[in-house]
Tab-separated table of C-alpha atoms and ligand atoms in Angstrom:
chain	number	residue	atom	x	y	z
A	18	MET	CA	-12.997	-11.454	-20.405
A	19	THR	CA	-10.233	-12.232	-17.834
A	20	THR	CA	-9.944	-9.579	-15.157
A	21	LEU	CA	-6.500	-8.656	-13.833
A	22	ASP	CA	-6.918	-7.729	-10.215
A	23	ILE	CA	-4.398	-5.200	-9.176
A	24	VAL	CA	-4.218	-3.401	-5.738
A	25	GLY	CA	-2.500	-0.144	-5.163
A	26	LEU	CA	-0.612	1.444	-2.425
A	27	CYS	CA	-0.089	5.171	-2.429
A	28	GLY	CA	2.906	6.428	-0.483
A	29	SER	CA	1.172	9.824	0.527
A	30	LEU	CA	-1.772	10.143	2.893
A	31	ARG	CA	-2.506	13.740	1.756
A	32	ALA	CA	-6.118	14.257	0.513
A	33	ALA	CA	-4.709	16.332	-2.408
A	34	SER	CA	-1.801	13.959	-3.080
A	35	LEU	CA	-0.401	14.109	-6.683
A	36	ASN	CA	0.463	10.551	-6.265
A	37	ARG	CA	-2.929	9.568	-5.340
A	38	MET	CA	-4.223	11.585	-8.388
A	39	ALA	CA	-1.831	9.652	-10.697
A	40	MET	CA	-3.140	6.415	-9.280
A	41	LYS	CA	-6.687	7.462	-9.959
A	42	LEU	CA	-5.760	8.454	-13.485
A	43	ALA	CA	-4.068	5.040	-13.974
A	44	ILE	CA	-7.587	3.423	-13.049
A	45	GLU	CA	-9.198	5.624	-15.690
A	46	CYS	CA	-6.592	4.690	-18.313
A	47	MET	CA	-6.826	0.881	-17.687
A	48	PRO	CA	-8.445	-1.590	-20.068
A	49	ALA	CA	-11.707	-3.105	-19.100
A	50	SER	CA	-9.989	-6.338	-18.313
A	51	MET	CA	-8.167	-4.736	-15.470
A	52	SER	CA	-9.248	-3.404	-12.038
A	53	LEU	CA	-7.401	-1.507	-9.418
A	54	GLU	CA	-8.376	-1.294	-5.817
A	55	VAL	CA	-6.486	1.445	-3.860
A	56	LEU	CA	-5.674	-0.111	-0.325
A	57	GLU	CA	-5.721	2.239	2.579
A	58	TRP	CA	-3.003	1.923	5.257
A	59	ARG	CA	-3.556	5.036	7.533
A	60	GLU	CA	-4.455	2.830	10.438
A	61	VAL	CA	-1.347	0.454	10.168
A	62	PRO	CA	0.657	0.913	13.453
A	63	VAL	CA	4.316	1.453	13.752
A	64	PHE	CA	6.075	-1.863	13.458
A	65	ASP	CA	6.860	-3.608	16.595
A	66	GLY	CA	8.316	-7.052	16.888
A	67	ASP	CA	6.755	-7.651	20.226
A	68	VAL	CA	3.351	-7.035	18.707
A	69	LEU	CA	4.239	-9.366	15.869
A	70	ALA	CA	5.098	-12.095	18.296
A	71	HIS	CA	1.415	-12.271	19.267
A	72	GLY	CA	0.389	-12.078	15.588
A	73	LEU	CA	-0.243	-9.627	12.874
A	74	PRO	CA	-2.565	-6.667	13.781
A	75	PRO	CA	-5.938	-7.245	12.130
A	76	VAL	CA	-5.484	-4.246	9.856
A	77	VAL	CA	-2.133	-5.655	8.576
A	78	ALA	CA	-3.625	-9.220	8.292
A	79	ALA	CA	-6.449	-7.800	6.048
A	80	LEU	CA	-4.067	-5.951	3.837
A	81	ARG	CA	-1.866	-8.980	3.540
A	82	GLU	CA	-4.773	-11.300	2.814
A	83	ARG	CA	-6.101	-8.788	0.027
A	84	ILE	CA	-2.592	-8.508	-1.575
A	85	ARG	CA	-2.206	-12.231	-1.560
A	86	ARG	CA	-5.456	-12.547	-3.591
A	87	ALA	CA	-4.403	-9.903	-6.018
A	88	ASP	CA	-2.578	-10.493	-9.419
A	89	GLY	CA	-0.318	-7.584	-8.821
A	90	VAL	CA	0.535	-4.444	-6.594
A	91	LEU	CA	1.020	-1.044	-8.024
A	92	ILE	CA	3.021	1.369	-5.723
A	93	VAL	CA	2.769	5.081	-6.436
A	94	THR	CA	4.801	7.180	-4.035
A	95	PRO	CA	6.474	10.447	-3.554
A	96	GLU	CA	10.167	10.664	-2.569
A	97	TYR	CA	10.758	11.801	0.883
A	98	ASN	CA	14.384	12.856	1.558
A	99	PHE	CA	15.807	10.621	-1.129
A	100	SER	CA	14.000	7.575	-0.044
A	101	VAL	CA	10.469	5.939	0.375
A	102	PRO	CA	8.144	7.766	2.948
A	103	GLY	CA	8.515	6.251	6.346
A	104	GLY	CA	4.836	5.312	6.572
A	105	LEU	CA	4.913	3.373	3.398
A	106	LYS	CA	8.123	1.611	4.280
A	107	ASN	CA	6.529	0.706	7.693
A	108	VAL	CA	3.654	-0.918	5.741
A	109	LEU	CA	6.068	-2.905	3.585
A	110	ASP	CA	7.980	-3.961	6.645
A	111	TRP	CA	4.749	-5.386	8.188
A	112	LEU	CA	3.722	-7.103	4.987
A	113	SER	CA	7.023	-8.760	4.697
A	114	ARG	CA	6.434	-10.660	7.909
A	115	GLY	CA	3.939	-13.400	8.900
A	116	GLN	CA	3.251	-16.780	7.519
A	117	GLY	CA	2.897	-17.708	3.921
B	210	FMN	C1	9.124	15.131	4.249
B	210	FMN	C2	9.354	15.293	2.753
B	210	FMN	C3	10.497	15.071	2.060
B	210	FMN	C4	10.570	15.286	0.632
B	210	FMN	N1	11.758	14.835	0.070
B	210	FMN	C5	11.788	14.899	-1.251
B	210	FMN	C6	12.947	14.315	-2.006
B	210	FMN	O1	13.859	13.820	-1.449
B	210	FMN	N2	12.992	14.549	-3.288
B	210	FMN	C7	11.964	15.322	-4.019
B	210	FMN	O2	11.945	15.324	-5.246
B	210	FMN	N3	10.822	15.739	-3.435
B	210	FMN	C8	10.759	15.569	-1.998
B	210	FMN	N4	9.619	16.059	-1.301
B	210	FMN	C9	8.584	16.691	-2.114
B	210	FMN	C10	7.544	15.515	-2.370
B	210	FMN	O3	7.886	14.421	-3.174
B	210	FMN	C11	6.326	16.400	-3.140
B	210	FMN	O4	5.779	17.296	-2.250
B	210	FMN	C12	5.281	15.406	-3.591
B	210	FMN	O5	4.433	16.058	-4.340
B	210	FMN	C13	4.465	14.746	-2.289
B	210	FMN	O6	3.509	13.720	-2.808
B	210	FMN	P1	2.089	13.948	-2.757
B	210	FMN	O7	1.744	15.093	-3.598
B	210	FMN	O8	1.594	12.664	-3.379
B	210	FMN	O9	1.678	14.146	-1.450
B	210	FMN	C14	9.490	15.764	-0.045
B	210	FMN	C15	8.336	16.150	0.670
B	210	FMN	C16	8.211	15.934	2.060
B	210	FMN	C17	6.926	16.264	2.735
């Protein structure tokens, strides 16, 4: 059976995050032909173009490579002040840079 390889990003870092719970529920509800790996991003530094000029930080490069190999990305996030949580936005900013 073909496996659809999905990776997940949760916008909340809280251990008791409702969004993280929803992501885990999605995993339980998936058909056997799908998998979902929740990617951790707690260690991603604040975006800095000067750091980028010397290359992606290893934690960002690893995230980027894992996402590149995936068939899809599921983002589950709370709303913070009518927007995306800053931490998640920071991760997306990093992921939007670099080669390829
Ligand atoms: C800094 C901050 C800003 C928030 N802003 C909003 C908001 O704009 N709209 C909203 O509906 N809830 C807002 N909330 C409530 C969160 O979305 C809610 O607590 C959510 O459950 C947090 O997600 P989590 O349970 O996955 O950690 C805010 C919470 C925080 C901490």
